[in-house]
Amino acid sequence: MSPETMVNDITGLLEVWVAGWAGCRGYRTSSEGRFPAAFRADTSGEWEFFASEPTDAEFAALAAKTAEVPARVLTILTNDLARYSALARQHGLNVTSDSQAMMIVDMETQDAEDPWLSDDDLALTTSSQDGVHYAVVRSGEAVAASGRVYVVGDTAVFDKIITEPAFQRRGLGSFIMRALAAQAFEHDVQSGLLLASLDGQKLYSHLGWTTVSRVLMLSASHDGSDLSLS
């Protein structure tokens, strides 16, 4: 499916992203109504529900499920943050993150060649397991940057693109993305998808990615933690 087609079907795009994100992390998936859900076994040990521009009735049903357990999360893809933030308050949920964005790219615009490191102190290792492709840059024994990608149909879903603080501002985020793209091209991919933090959005925009939706994360928890960071 082309990026243009996917952008016109945000619910379908969400389903592809959840499948890839869950694949990257080994999460079990299910559905709640017409939207996907994933069990975050390695972090909260609870369900995260997803929806794109749900109706008021759909939101109410998802909010009720989310409010049953403080560790549950409801993630909404929307470009109307004010509407769903207001609905959240009506249903007893708190906004725990509103800074992320869903981003997409035409993979034909991405470099298909294995990248090389100009710093001799750094070394790249790539691997694959259970359909997940990994890229790790190390400086000696220390991990400098890492990431993973999982292919769903003809879409590459990128996840956990991390540059450690001591190695930031050295271009390693871009390098990891190129290393993962090279692995994704082992498959017949057309599009790339990811959820980006505020800082990540600057990097991915520079690499040709575009924002298709804002992301609102909600929960009944009152501890104020930013769930987008886990």
PDB file of C-alpha atoms in Angstrom:
ATOM      1  CA  MET A   1       0.000   0.000   0.000  1.00  0.00           C
ATOM      2  CA  SER A   2       1.408   3.389  -0.964  1.00  0.00           C
ATOM      3  CA  PRO A   3       1.948   6.126   1.664  1.00  0.00           C
ATOM      4  CA  GLU A   4      -0.723   8.246  -0.029  1.00  0.00           C
ATOM      5  CA  THR A   5      -3.301   5.462   0.257  1.00  0.00           C
ATOM      6  CA  MET A   6      -2.391   4.805   3.886  1.00  0.00           C
ATOM      7  CA  VAL A   7      -2.750   8.464   4.873  1.00  0.00           C
ATOM      8  CA  ASN A   8      -6.324   8.395   3.570  1.00  0.00           C
ATOM      9  CA  ASP A   9      -7.115   5.487   5.904  1.00  0.00           C
ATOM     10  CA  ILE A  10      -5.828   6.495   9.343  1.00  0.00           C
ATOM     11  CA  THR A  11      -7.569   3.582  11.091  1.00  0.00           C
ATOM     12  CA  GLY A  12      -5.900   1.150   8.688  1.00  0.00           C
ATOM     13  CA  LEU A  13      -2.595   2.926   9.217  1.00  0.00           C
ATOM     14  CA  LEU A  14      -3.049   2.586  12.982  1.00  0.00           C
ATOM     15  CA  GLU A  15      -3.692  -1.147  12.657  1.00  0.00           C
ATOM     16  CA  VAL A  16      -0.502  -1.603  10.631  1.00  0.00           C
ATOM     17  CA  TRP A  17       1.523   0.442  13.108  1.00  0.00           C
ATOM     18  CA  VAL A  18       0.203  -1.467  16.144  1.00  0.00           C
ATOM     19  CA  ALA A  19       0.967  -4.787  14.432  1.00  0.00           C
ATOM     20  CA  GLY A  20       4.530  -3.663  13.701  1.00  0.00           C
ATOM     21  CA  TRP A  21       5.110  -2.020  17.080  1.00  0.00           C
ATOM     22  CA  ALA A  22       3.790  -5.113  18.872  1.00  0.00           C
ATOM     23  CA  GLY A  23       5.943  -7.286  16.599  1.00  0.00           C
ATOM     24  CA  CYS A  24       9.028  -5.244  17.521  1.00  0.00           C
ATOM     25  CA  ARG A  25       8.328  -5.728  21.220  1.00  0.00           C
ATOM     26  CA  GLY A  26       6.825  -9.213  21.274  1.00  0.00           C
ATOM     27  CA  TYR A  27       3.437  -7.974  22.501  1.00  0.00           C
ATOM     28  CA  ARG A  28       0.202  -9.925  22.252  1.00  0.00           C
ATOM     29  CA  THR A  29      -2.505  -8.056  20.337  1.00  0.00           C
ATOM     30  CA  SER A  30      -6.276  -8.068  20.423  1.00  0.00           C
ATOM     31  CA  SER A  31      -9.077  -5.697  19.504  1.00  0.00           C
ATOM     32  CA  GLU A  32     -11.585  -3.553  21.349  1.00  0.00           C
ATOM     33  CA  GLY A  33     -14.498  -2.724  19.109  1.00  0.00           C
ATOM     34  CA  ARG A  34     -13.104  -1.757  15.697  1.00  0.00           C
ATOM     35  CA  PHE A  35      -9.716  -0.701  17.095  1.00  0.00           C
ATOM     36  CA  PRO A  36      -6.531  -2.605  18.063  1.00  0.00           C
ATOM     37  CA  ALA A  37      -5.071  -3.228  21.504  1.00  0.00           C
ATOM     38  CA  ALA A  38      -1.752  -4.583  22.765  1.00  0.00           C
ATOM     39  CA  PHE A  39      -0.669  -6.143  26.051  1.00  0.00           C
ATOM     40  CA  ARG A  40       2.471  -4.376  27.314  1.00  0.00           C
ATOM     41  CA  ALA A  41       3.967  -7.380  29.078  1.00  0.00           C
ATOM     42  CA  ASP A  42       7.432  -5.859  29.550  1.00  0.00           C
ATOM     43  CA  THR A  43       6.428  -2.494  31.048  1.00  0.00           C
ATOM     44  CA  SER A  44       3.020  -1.963  32.644  1.00  0.00           C
ATOM     45  CA  GLY A  45       1.827  -5.561  32.412  1.00  0.00           C
ATOM     46  CA  GLU A  46      -1.474  -4.143  31.178  1.00  0.00           C
ATOM     47  CA  TRP A  47      -3.424  -3.385  28.013  1.00  0.00           C
ATOM     48  CA  GLU A  48      -2.961  -0.336  25.850  1.00  0.00           C
ATOM     49  CA  PHE A  49      -5.972   0.535  23.719  1.00  0.00           C
ATOM     50  CA  PHE A  50      -5.715   2.511  20.477  1.00  0.00           C
ATOM     51  CA  ALA A  51      -8.181   4.485  18.375  1.00  0.00           C
ATOM     52  CA  SER A  52      -8.161   6.982  15.536  1.00  0.00           C
ATOM     53  CA  GLU A  53     -10.744   9.777  15.698  1.00  0.00           C
ATOM     54  CA  PRO A  54     -13.246   7.638  17.679  1.00  0.00           C
ATOM     55  CA  THR A  55     -16.856   8.719  18.012  1.00  0.00           C
ATOM     56  CA  ASP A  56     -18.017   9.960  21.415  1.00  0.00           C
ATOM     57  CA  ALA A  57     -19.634   6.577  22.083  1.00  0.00           C
ATOM     58  CA  GLU A  58     -16.499   4.683  21.054  1.00  0.00           C
ATOM     59  CA  PHE A  59     -14.383   6.944  23.217  1.00  0.00           C
ATOM     60  CA  ALA A  60     -16.669   6.405  26.208  1.00  0.00           C
ATOM     61  CA  ALA A  61     -16.411   2.611  25.862  1.00  0.00           C
ATOM     62  CA  LEU A  62     -12.620   2.701  25.525  1.00  0.00           C
ATOM     63  CA  ALA A  63     -12.279   5.162  28.406  1.00  0.00           C
ATOM     64  CA  ALA A  64     -14.338   2.892  30.667  1.00  0.00           C
ATOM     65  CA  LYS A  65     -12.043  -0.070  29.878  1.00  0.00           C
ATOM     66  CA  THR A  66      -8.968   2.082  30.419  1.00  0.00           C
ATOM     67  CA  ALA A  67     -10.194   3.483  33.753  1.00  0.00           C
ATOM     68  CA  GLU A  68     -10.624  -0.007  35.209  1.00  0.00           C
ATOM     69  CA  VAL A  69      -6.870  -0.204  35.923  1.00  0.00           C
ATOM     70  CA  PRO A  70      -4.544   2.818  36.455  1.00  0.00           C
ATOM     71  CA  ALA A  71      -1.746   1.152  34.444  1.00  0.00           C
ATOM     72  CA  ARG A  72      -3.889   0.884  31.307  1.00  0.00           C
ATOM     73  CA  VAL A  73      -3.382   3.394  28.510  1.00  0.00           C
ATOM     74  CA  LEU A  74      -5.662   4.791  25.828  1.00  0.00           C
ATOM     75  CA  THR A  75      -3.775   6.193  22.837  1.00  0.00           C
ATOM     76  CA  ILE A  76      -5.706   8.344  20.380  1.00  0.00           C
ATOM     77  CA  LEU A  77      -4.553   9.345  16.889  1.00  0.00           C
ATOM     78  CA  THR A  78      -6.112  12.720  16.238  1.00  0.00           C
ATOM     79  CA  ASN A  79      -5.443  16.210  14.972  1.00  0.00           C
ATOM     80  CA  ASP A  80      -8.075  17.564  17.376  1.00  0.00           C
ATOM     81  CA  LEU A  81      -6.256  17.287  20.696  1.00  0.00           C
ATOM     82  CA  ALA A  82      -8.615  19.728  22.413  1.00  0.00           C
ATOM     83  CA  ARG A  83     -11.704  17.609  21.700  1.00  0.00           C
ATOM     84  CA  TYR A  84     -10.275  14.376  23.046  1.00  0.00           C
ATOM     85  CA  SER A  85      -8.553  16.043  25.985  1.00  0.00           C
ATOM     86  CA  ALA A  86     -11.963  17.411  27.000  1.00  0.00           C
ATOM     87  CA  LEU A  87     -13.579  14.004  26.556  1.00  0.00           C
ATOM     88  CA  ALA A  88     -10.830  12.470  28.666  1.00  0.00           C
ATOM     89  CA  ARG A  89     -11.612  14.818  31.543  1.00  0.00           C
ATOM     90  CA  GLN A  90     -15.311  13.968  31.288  1.00  0.00           C
ATOM     91  CA  HIS A  91     -14.481  10.279  31.641  1.00  0.00           C
ATOM     92  CA  GLY A  92     -11.930  10.596  34.449  1.00  0.00           C
ATOM     93  CA  LEU A  93      -8.775  10.135  32.381  1.00  0.00           C
ATOM     94  CA  ASN A  94      -5.618  12.246  32.469  1.00  0.00           C
ATOM     95  CA  VAL A  95      -3.444  13.342  29.569  1.00  0.00           C
ATOM     96  CA  THR A  96      -0.030  11.741  30.103  1.00  0.00           C
ATOM     97  CA  SER A  97       1.485  12.693  26.723  1.00  0.00           C
ATOM     98  CA  ASP A  98       0.401  14.956  23.863  1.00  0.00           C
ATOM     99  CA  SER A  99       3.734  15.620  22.166  1.00  0.00           C
ATOM    100  CA  GLN A 100       4.157  12.536  19.962  1.00  0.00           C
ATOM    101  CA  ALA A 101       3.286  12.252  16.286  1.00  0.00           C
ATOM    102  CA  MET A 102       2.620   9.417  13.865  1.00  0.00           C
ATOM    103  CA  MET A 103       4.954   9.837  10.893  1.00  0.00           C
ATOM    104  CA  ILE A 104       5.163   8.150   7.498  1.00  0.00           C
ATOM    105  CA  VAL A 105       7.672   7.976   4.664  1.00  0.00           C
ATOM    106  CA  ASP A 106       7.824   6.626   1.119  1.00  0.00           C
ATOM    107  CA  MET A 107      10.600   4.051   1.440  1.00  0.00           C
ATOM    108  CA  GLU A 108      11.684   4.742  -2.129  1.00  0.00           C
ATOM    109  CA  THR A 109      13.107   8.023  -0.818  1.00  0.00           C
ATOM    110  CA  GLN A 110      15.285   6.229   1.750  1.00  0.00           C
ATOM    111  CA  ASP A 111      18.842   4.995   1.262  1.00  0.00           C
ATOM    112  CA  ALA A 112      18.860   1.247   0.547  1.00  0.00           C
ATOM    113  CA  GLU A 113      22.617   0.811   1.004  1.00  0.00           C
ATOM    114  CA  ASP A 114      24.312  -0.335   4.210  1.00  0.00           C
ATOM    115  CA  PRO A 115      25.717   2.814   5.888  1.00  0.00           C
ATOM    116  CA  TRP A 116      29.279   3.128   7.128  1.00  0.00           C
ATOM    117  CA  LEU A 117      30.640   4.753  10.273  1.00  0.00           C
ATOM    118  CA  SER A 118      33.252   7.463   9.889  1.00  0.00           C
ATOM    119  CA  ASP A 119      34.312   7.113  13.541  1.00  0.00           C
ATOM    120  CA  ASP A 120      36.728   4.193  14.021  1.00  0.00           C
ATOM    121  CA  ASP A 121      35.796   4.032  17.705  1.00  0.00           C
ATOM    122  CA  LEU A 122      32.272   2.955  16.786  1.00  0.00           C
ATOM    123  CA  ALA A 123      31.070  -0.376  15.376  1.00  0.00           C
ATOM    124  CA  LEU A 124      27.701  -1.440  13.920  1.00  0.00           C
ATOM    125  CA  THR A 125      26.106  -4.806  14.621  1.00  0.00           C
ATOM    126  CA  THR A 126      22.911  -5.943  12.886  1.00  0.00           C
ATOM    127  CA  SER A 127      20.812  -9.014  13.618  1.00  0.00           C
ATOM    128  CA  SER A 128      17.354 -10.496  13.122  1.00  0.00           C
ATOM    129  CA  GLN A 129      15.176 -12.615  15.394  1.00  0.00           C
ATOM    130  CA  ASP A 130      11.496 -13.573  15.175  1.00  0.00           C
ATOM    131  CA  GLY A 131      10.980 -11.143  12.298  1.00  0.00           C
ATOM    132  CA  VAL A 132      12.538  -8.206  14.140  1.00  0.00           C
ATOM    133  CA  HIS A 133      15.616  -6.551  12.599  1.00  0.00           C
ATOM    134  CA  TYR A 134      18.001  -4.898  15.059  1.00  0.00           C
ATOM    135  CA  ALA A 135      20.803  -2.363  14.630  1.00  0.00           C
ATOM    136  CA  VAL A 136      23.214  -1.482  17.454  1.00  0.00           C
ATOM    137  CA  VAL A 137      26.182   0.903  17.423  1.00  0.00           C
ATOM    138  CA  ARG A 138      28.742   0.303  20.166  1.00  0.00           C
ATOM    139  CA  SER A 139      31.763   2.159  21.439  1.00  0.00           C
ATOM    140  CA  GLY A 140      33.781  -0.652  22.956  1.00  0.00           C
ATOM    141  CA  GLU A 141      31.354  -2.451  25.277  1.00  0.00           C
ATOM    142  CA  ALA A 142      29.036   0.572  25.621  1.00  0.00           C
ATOM    143  CA  VAL A 143      25.892   0.864  23.492  1.00  0.00           C
ATOM    144  CA  ALA A 144      25.909   4.233  21.738  1.00  0.00           C
ATOM    145  CA  ALA A 145      22.694   3.934  19.688  1.00  0.00           C
ATOM    146  CA  SER A 146      20.153   1.283  18.766  1.00  0.00           C
ATOM    147  CA  GLY A 147      16.849   0.618  17.036  1.00  0.00           C
ATOM    148  CA  ARG A 148      14.630  -2.033  15.516  1.00  0.00           C
ATOM    149  CA  VAL A 149      12.243  -2.494  12.624  1.00  0.00           C
ATOM    150  CA  TYR A 150       9.460  -4.995  11.855  1.00  0.00           C
ATOM    151  CA  VAL A 151       7.792  -5.420   8.474  1.00  0.00           C
ATOM    152  CA  VAL A 152       3.998  -5.755   8.200  1.00  0.00           C
ATOM    153  CA  GLY A 153       2.957  -6.476   4.627  1.00  0.00           C
ATOM    154  CA  ASP A 154       4.755  -3.790   2.616  1.00  0.00           C
ATOM    155  CA  THR A 155       5.241  -1.407   5.571  1.00  0.00           C
ATOM    156  CA  ALA A 156       8.358  -1.124   7.740  1.00  0.00           C
ATOM    157  CA  VAL A 157       7.520  -0.111  11.326  1.00  0.00           C
ATOM    158  CA  PHE A 158      10.477   1.442  13.162  1.00  0.00           C
ATOM    159  CA  ASP A 159      10.693   1.393  16.962  1.00  0.00           C
ATOM    160  CA  LYS A 160      12.949   2.287  19.901  1.00  0.00           C
ATOM    161  CA  ILE A 161      15.351   4.496  17.968  1.00  0.00           C
ATOM    162  CA  ILE A 162      17.612   5.548  20.835  1.00  0.00           C
ATOM    163  CA  THR A 163      20.887   7.455  21.020  1.00  0.00           C
ATOM    164  CA  GLU A 164      22.442   7.347  24.470  1.00  0.00           C
ATOM    165  CA  PRO A 165      23.069  10.798  26.032  1.00  0.00           C
ATOM    166  CA  ALA A 166      26.869  10.576  25.896  1.00  0.00           C
ATOM    167  CA  PHE A 167      26.735   9.931  22.124  1.00  0.00           C
ATOM    168  CA  GLN A 168      24.110  12.447  21.012  1.00  0.00           C
ATOM    169  CA  ARG A 169      24.668  15.106  18.326  1.00  0.00           C
ATOM    170  CA  ARG A 170      26.973  12.808  16.360  1.00  0.00           C
ATOM    171  CA  GLY A 171      24.482  11.756  13.674  1.00  0.00           C
ATOM    172  CA  LEU A 172      23.897   8.312  15.160  1.00  0.00           C
ATOM    173  CA  GLY A 173      20.103   8.608  15.041  1.00  0.00           C
ATOM    174  CA  SER A 174      20.255   9.099  11.282  1.00  0.00           C
ATOM    175  CA  PHE A 175      22.809   6.315  11.001  1.00  0.00           C
ATOM    176  CA  ILE A 176      20.596   3.829  12.877  1.00  0.00           C
ATOM    177  CA  MET A 177      17.634   4.729  10.658  1.00  0.00           C
ATOM    178  CA  ARG A 178      19.710   4.070   7.535  1.00  0.00           C
ATOM    179  CA  ALA A 179      20.991   0.772   8.948  1.00  0.00           C
ATOM    180  CA  LEU A 180      17.441  -0.351   9.718  1.00  0.00           C
ATOM    181  CA  ALA A 181      16.148   0.789   6.332  1.00  0.00           C
ATOM    182  CA  ALA A 182      18.824  -1.303   4.638  1.00  0.00           C
ATOM    183  CA  GLN A 183      17.527  -4.358   6.542  1.00  0.00           C
ATOM    184  CA  ALA A 184      13.895  -3.498   5.802  1.00  0.00           C
ATOM    185  CA  PHE A 185      14.734  -3.490   2.095  1.00  0.00           C
ATOM    186  CA  GLU A 186      15.328  -7.232   2.374  1.00  0.00           C
ATOM    187  CA  HIS A 187      11.512  -7.207   2.133  1.00  0.00           C
ATOM    188  CA  ASP A 188       9.336  -5.601  -0.538  1.00  0.00           C
ATOM    189  CA  VAL A 189       8.535  -2.460   1.441  1.00  0.00           C
ATOM    190  CA  GLN A 190       6.797   0.657   0.171  1.00  0.00           C
ATOM    191  CA  SER A 191       6.119   2.685   3.323  1.00  0.00           C
ATOM    192  CA  GLY A 192       7.701   3.373   6.693  1.00  0.00           C
ATOM    193  CA  LEU A 193       5.800   4.165   9.893  1.00  0.00           C
ATOM    194  CA  LEU A 194       6.806   5.251  13.374  1.00  0.00           C
ATOM    195  CA  LEU A 195       5.707   7.152  16.462  1.00  0.00           C
ATOM    196  CA  ALA A 196       8.060  10.054  17.130  1.00  0.00           C
ATOM    197  CA  SER A 197       8.836  12.079  20.228  1.00  0.00           C
ATOM    198  CA  LEU A 198       9.202  15.856  19.945  1.00  0.00           C
ATOM    199  CA  ASP A 199      12.969  15.538  19.463  1.00  0.00           C
ATOM    200  CA  GLY A 200      12.556  12.619  17.084  1.00  0.00           C
ATOM    201  CA  GLN A 201      10.170  14.565  14.875  1.00  0.00           C
ATOM    202  CA  LYS A 202      12.997  16.974  13.975  1.00  0.00           C
ATOM    203  CA  LEU A 203      15.296  14.107  12.996  1.00  0.00           C
ATOM    204  CA  TYR A 204      12.713  12.224  10.952  1.00  0.00           C
ATOM    205  CA  SER A 205      11.509  15.357   9.180  1.00  0.00           C
ATOM    206  CA  HIS A 206      15.114  15.927   8.111  1.00  0.00           C
ATOM    207  CA  LEU A 207      15.129  12.361   6.734  1.00  0.00           C
ATOM    208  CA  GLY A 208      11.999  12.971   4.637  1.00  0.00           C
ATOM    209  CA  TRP A 209       9.265  11.728   6.989  1.00  0.00           C
ATOM    210  CA  THR A 210       5.965  13.610   7.297  1.00  0.00           C
ATOM    211  CA  THR A 211       3.478  13.835  10.162  1.00  0.00           C
ATOM    212  CA  VAL A 212       0.046  12.336   9.533  1.00  0.00           C
ATOM    213  CA  SER A 213      -1.469  12.599  13.012  1.00  0.00           C
ATOM    214  CA  ARG A 214      -0.835  13.830  16.524  1.00  0.00           C
ATOM    215  CA  VAL A 215      -0.879  11.294  19.335  1.00  0.00           C
ATOM    216  CA  LEU A 216      -2.692  11.700  22.658  1.00  0.00           C
ATOM    217  CA  MET A 217      -1.976   9.235  25.482  1.00  0.00           C
ATOM    218  CA  LEU A 218      -4.469   8.948  28.349  1.00  0.00           C
ATOM    219  CA  SER A 219      -4.741   6.962  31.570  1.00  0.00           C
ATOM    220  CA  ALA A 220      -6.491   6.977  34.922  1.00  0.00           C
ATOM    221  CA  SER A 221      -3.118   7.260  36.666  1.00  0.00           C
ATOM    222  CA  HIS A 222      -2.376  10.401  38.674  1.00  0.00           C
ATOM    223  CA  ASP A 223       1.413  10.033  38.883  1.00  0.00           C
ATOM    224  CA  GLY A 224       1.985  12.344  35.908  1.00  0.00           C
ATOM    225  CA  SER A 225       4.529  10.099  34.163  1.00  0.00           C
ATOM    226  CA  ASP A 226       5.038  10.525  30.430  1.00  0.00           C
ATOM    227  CA  LEU A 227       3.925   7.170  29.042  1.00  0.00           C
ATOM    228  CA  SER A 228       5.387   7.997  25.632  1.00  0.00           C
ATOM    229  CA  LEU A 229       8.869   7.393  27.049  1.00  0.00           C
ATOM    230  CA  SER A 230       8.324   3.697  27.779  1.00  0.00           C
TER     231      SER A 230
END
